[in-house]
Structures are given as structure tokens and as C-alpha cells.
Amino acid sequence: MKRSTVKELYATKPSGQDILVKGWIRSIRVSKSFSFIVINDGSCQKDLQIIADDQLEGYEDFTKSLTGSAFAIYGKLVESKGKQPVEVHANSIEVLGKAPQDYPLQKKGTSMEFLREIAHLRPRTNTFGAVFRVRHELAQATHRFFSDKGFYYIHTPILTAMDAEGAGELFRVSTLDPKNMPYDKSGNIIWEKDYFGKESYLCVTGQLEAEAFACSMGSVYTFGPTFRSENSNTTRHLSEFWMIEPEVAFADLDEIALLGAEYIQYMIKHALKYCKDELEFFNRFIEKGLIDKLTKVSTSDFKQITYTEAVDILIKSNKSFDYPVEWGADLQTEHERYLTDEYYKGPVIVTDYPKGIKAFYMKQNDDNKTVRAMDILVPGVGEIIGGSQREEDLDKLTKRMKELNLEESLYNWYLDLRRFGSVPHSGFGLGFERAIMYITGMSNIRDVIPFYRTPNHIEF
Ligand code: 4AD
Ligand code: MG
């Protein structure tokens, strides 16, 4: 007999039909002549109640099984007299795998910190089952959103020789033997002897390669893992995170800002429609008012201001921030939070940042001070999207690269895009985990990725 998932059973009209369901025990309550067994198989937020008669074979044995044990249950699907629409009257129960007393996930509430230490078991909890079902749905929504708009999905490389953000937050990739490094006479490592014949890294972004495809196929996007060795131990930074990067030829900054807002709203609407049970769960246990917040954000326009306007608002707030507000300095989390959580009480698009704090590839404004950058900030999380219009002028771009001491030979191919039929183009990157945090209300980025990597942490 084929196994049905709990999700499928909830979508089935109960008429006493024979079914087979398998899952892990959440609880067993033994009474006089029968027992209530509650199982969950991770297919949906709901548990399934099984009623087992004391006449069943092995009754003594399986009713002694503890929380976390795995069962296979053959039975009849019937209408339930309780709160749920369906339940199962067992015909036979097979114990697939027992869990002993020290199974770490007991009924009583456990802390998020503890669950991080057992990240291999936490997807069995209601909270993490919900997080990873939402994560799945948002990935599906992402592909549907861009594909429906005519964007092509491009797989950009993970291994690279370029520091595409110029921020120096690279993880080195090397096959050299650390005990026997090749040095030249002046004591420098001879990288020509390394695997790729030059210094190589894990990518921090797929943007530069995506630009090559936008400047040939029009509208493209990437969706892949990116790696940053920044030493940020915060609730919103990971060393390995997933990023979605659309890149659009012939588009300017305003178009790409609109696209970013529309994409966020699309994901929210998708979650409201396809993750109802999960969002209700988060609304109840993780962030009160979550569903109202999402519903409102999904239909209202995002505010758009310039960096200079943002600085004015922050100075006029008369708040005492830990980091001083000063034109030219990057906005810190506390500044972003003031703008989104207190001032606008919603998402904000901030444009035209000082060029000194942004990457080399951004289009320079005529004021010679700012670049055509845009960040989208959301309440509770801060920056969720970072993007820009790209500098399409060869001379301006090479001049900026010289100022920043970038090694031109590595970027020659990138400059070709400006040499041969250069066009205005723009794009952004959305941090997938930050989007999941915003949509679920989860407050630590470590809890929205299956197995997190942060400084000093690479378990599992
Ligand atoms: O603002 P960032 O650094 O922009 C880029 O990488 C551009 N190449 C994107 C582009 O224009 N194609 O990163 C983009 C987003 C941020 O807004 C943030 O949401 C997320 O990536 N992000 C991180 N998420 C988790 N952990 C980290 N360490 C992150 N660094 C950036
Ligand atoms: Mg950024």
C-alpha cells in the first residue's frame, strides 16, 4: 500500500477508506480500552490523531513507545468528532524506530539556542517545520515571479578569482599544502602553483557574471549560495547565505527599485496564499500581528527617499544613536531601524548613497559625490535588498577602479561589456534568509537556514 502524507489525508474526504500513514510520535495518551496517538510527518503544519484499540496486535509494545518514535499505521480514515476534520482508526501499527527517554525534543518548550545545537533534529518541531516549508514556497515563488516576467535563470559560478564587491570578505579556495607552501625568493606565496594558477575564492555575489548575461539576454536572475567572511556576529549575518540577483538591461534605478518592491510583495502574497497554517502559527507564537503586517505591506506602495533625506530625518529625530549620523557614513542597523520601525512604520527604499561607501561598479551621479544605489529596508530586519544602476561608461568605470586599486587584468572581460555595445543596466540582490525572517517573523537569521555557518561555527 502506498503511504499517504498527513497533508494529503487532510485534503481527502473521509469515508472509512483504508490508508497507510507514517510519521513521528508527538504524544501517546493511553486510556482504558484504547489510546490516542498523535503523529506528525512534516508534510504540513497539522498533526494527525490515531485511535488505537487495545485489541490490536503489539498494543502493549507500541503504547510504551515514547515521543520521537517512528510508526507506520494502517487504518481507516474517518471524520473526527474532535477539533480536526479527520482522524485514523488503526487496524495495525508497526514500530519503525524507537526513540529512548533522552530524545532531545520533548513536549515542553525548548529554547532556540538549544535547538541550534540539534539543528539535525529541529526540523521535526512545529516552528522549524513551518520555517522550512515557507522557505520552500518562497523559493518556488521566486522562480515563478521572474520566469513569468520573462527573466532567464542563470547559474553563475561559485568558484571565482574576483572580489566582485571589493570588500575583501573572501573565503580562499586553495589546494596548496599548508605545511609545504611554495614561496618565492622574497617570501611571497607563488599562487601560480595553486590549483587554478591564481588566487581563487568562493563567490560573494554572482552579479558581474549576471551582467554579462543581462547584456546579451535582456533580463536574467541568479539564485544561489554566496559566501562572505565578514566578522559579523549579528542576528542578520551569515557566512554562507542565499541570494537572488536579477539584472536587467536597459533598466534604470527607478525601474529596478519598483521591481524589488514588487518582488517582495509577490513573495508575501504567495506566502499568505500557500502557507496559511504556517503564517497562522507564526502569528500566534512568533510575531503577534504578523498577518496584518504582511497583508498591509503586500498592497501598499513602498516609501522612497534619498540617502541625503534619510540623514536629515535621522538628525532631526534627535535620537541618541550609538553610531553618530553623518553624511558620508554608512547607515547602521539602528539608523535603518529608526527609519523603518519608527519613522515610516513600513518598508523604505533609500537611493543615491555616497560613492565612498558603495562598490566600484555603481553608476556615478553628476554631483560627483553619490552613486545610483538603492537599498530596500524593512522593519525588524533592516536591509533586505541592495542594488544599483551600473556604470556603463568605460572611462568613468576604469577611473573608479584605478582609484580603488582594483587589478584591471581580472576585470578585462567585465570592461568588454562597456566596450562593445554598452547599455544602461541595473540589478539588485535580495538576501533570501532576510526575506524569510521578515515574512515569518523569526528574529535570528540562524533559524531560517537549515544549517547555519557563522564565525567559529561550522557544525553539521
Ligand atoms: O548589498 P549586497 O552586498 O549587494 C550585492 O551583493 C550586490 N552584488 C547585489 C546586486 O546588485 N546584484 O548584498 C545583497 C543582499 C543584502 O541586501 C542582504 O539582504 C544580503 O544580500 N546579505 C546578507 N545576508 C545574510 N548574511 C550576510 N552576511 C549578508 N550580506 C548581504
Ligand atoms: Mg548592501
mmCIF file of C-alpha atoms and ligand atoms in Angstrom, residues 165 205 207 228 230 236-238 241 243 245 361 383-387 390 427-429 431 434 445, ligand 1:
data_model
loop_
_atom_site.group_PDB
_atom_site.id
_atom_site.type_symbol
_atom_site.label_atom_id
_atom_site.label_comp_id
_atom_site.label_asym_id
_atom_site.label_seq_id
_atom_site.Cartn_x
_atom_site.Cartn_y
_atom_site.Cartn_z
ATOM 1 C CA GLU A 165 32.127 43.635 -4.150
ATOM 2 C CA THR A 205 27.934 37.602 -5.459
ATOM 3 C CA GLN A 207 26.388 39.949 -10.161
ATOM 4 C CA ARG A 228 31.310 36.216 2.998
ATOM 5 C CA GLU A 230 32.866 39.274 7.300
ATOM 6 C CA ARG A 236 21.245 39.074 10.389
ATOM 7 C CA HIS A 237 24.632 37.942 9.062
ATOM 8 C CA LEU A 238 25.650 34.505 7.839
ATOM 9 C CA PHE A 241 23.697 32.721 2.590
ATOM 10 C CA MET A 243 20.942 35.465 -2.752
ATOM 11 C CA GLU A 245 20.119 38.657 -8.111
ATOM 12 C CA TYR A 361 30.528 49.259 -10.330
ATOM 13 C CA GLU A 383 18.488 45.927 4.631
ATOM 14 C CA ILE A 384 16.864 43.132 2.663
ATOM 15 C CA ILE A 385 17.831 44.302 -0.853
ATOM 16 C CA GLY A 386 20.943 46.070 -2.103
ATOM 17 C CA GLY A 387 21.193 47.138 -5.726
ATOM 18 C CA ARG A 390 25.639 50.010 -13.127
ATOM 19 C CA GLY A 427 20.096 44.992 -10.793
ATOM 20 C CA PHE A 428 19.869 44.081 -7.152
ATOM 21 C CA GLY A 429 20.500 41.284 -4.694
ATOM 22 C CA GLY A 431 19.173 38.188 0.840
ATOM 23 C CA ARG A 434 16.465 38.081 5.449
ATOM 24 C CA ILE A 445 18.960 34.503 10.761
HETATM 25 O O1 4AD B 1 24.108 44.634 -0.564
HETATM 26 P P1 4AD B 1 24.864 43.434 -1.058
HETATM 27 O O2 4AD B 1 26.243 43.230 -0.575
HETATM 28 O O3 4AD B 1 24.804 43.535 -2.635
HETATM 29 C C1 4AD B 1 25.415 42.688 -3.522
HETATM 30 O O4 4AD B 1 25.987 41.683 -3.247
HETATM 31 C C2 4AD B 1 25.165 43.078 -4.953
HETATM 32 N N1 4AD B 1 26.137 42.363 -5.799
HETATM 33 C C3 4AD B 1 23.757 42.756 -5.323
HETATM 34 C C4 4AD B 1 23.419 43.135 -6.735
HETATM 35 O O5 4AD B 1 23.287 44.313 -7.005
HETATM 36 N N2 4AD B 1 23.264 42.169 -7.619
HETATM 37 O O6 4AD B 1 24.033 42.125 -0.704
HETATM 38 C C5 4AD B 1 22.710 41.974 -1.156
HETATM 39 C C6 4AD B 1 21.822 41.466 -0.041
HETATM 40 C C7 4AD B 1 21.739 42.378 1.172
HETATM 41 O O7 4AD B 1 20.793 43.382 0.978
HETATM 42 C C8 4AD B 1 21.332 41.417 2.255
HETATM 43 O O8 4AD B 1 19.940 41.165 2.231
HETATM 44 C C9 4AD B 1 22.036 40.135 1.850
HETATM 45 O O9 4AD B 1 22.339 40.247 0.482
HETATM 46 N N3 4AD B 1 23.279 39.935 2.608
HETATM 47 C C10 4AD B 1 23.417 39.034 3.605
HETATM 48 N N4 4AD B 1 22.547 38.162 4.139
HETATM 49 C C11 4AD B 1 22.993 37.376 5.127
HETATM 50 N N5 4AD B 1 24.244 37.387 5.608
HETATM 51 C C12 4AD B 1 25.158 38.248 5.103
HETATM 52 N N6 4AD B 1 26.401 38.256 5.566
HETATM 53 C C13 4AD B 1 24.754 39.124 4.048
HETATM 54 N N7 4AD B 1 25.379 40.067 3.307
HETATM 55 C C14 4AD B 1 24.467 40.541 2.445
#
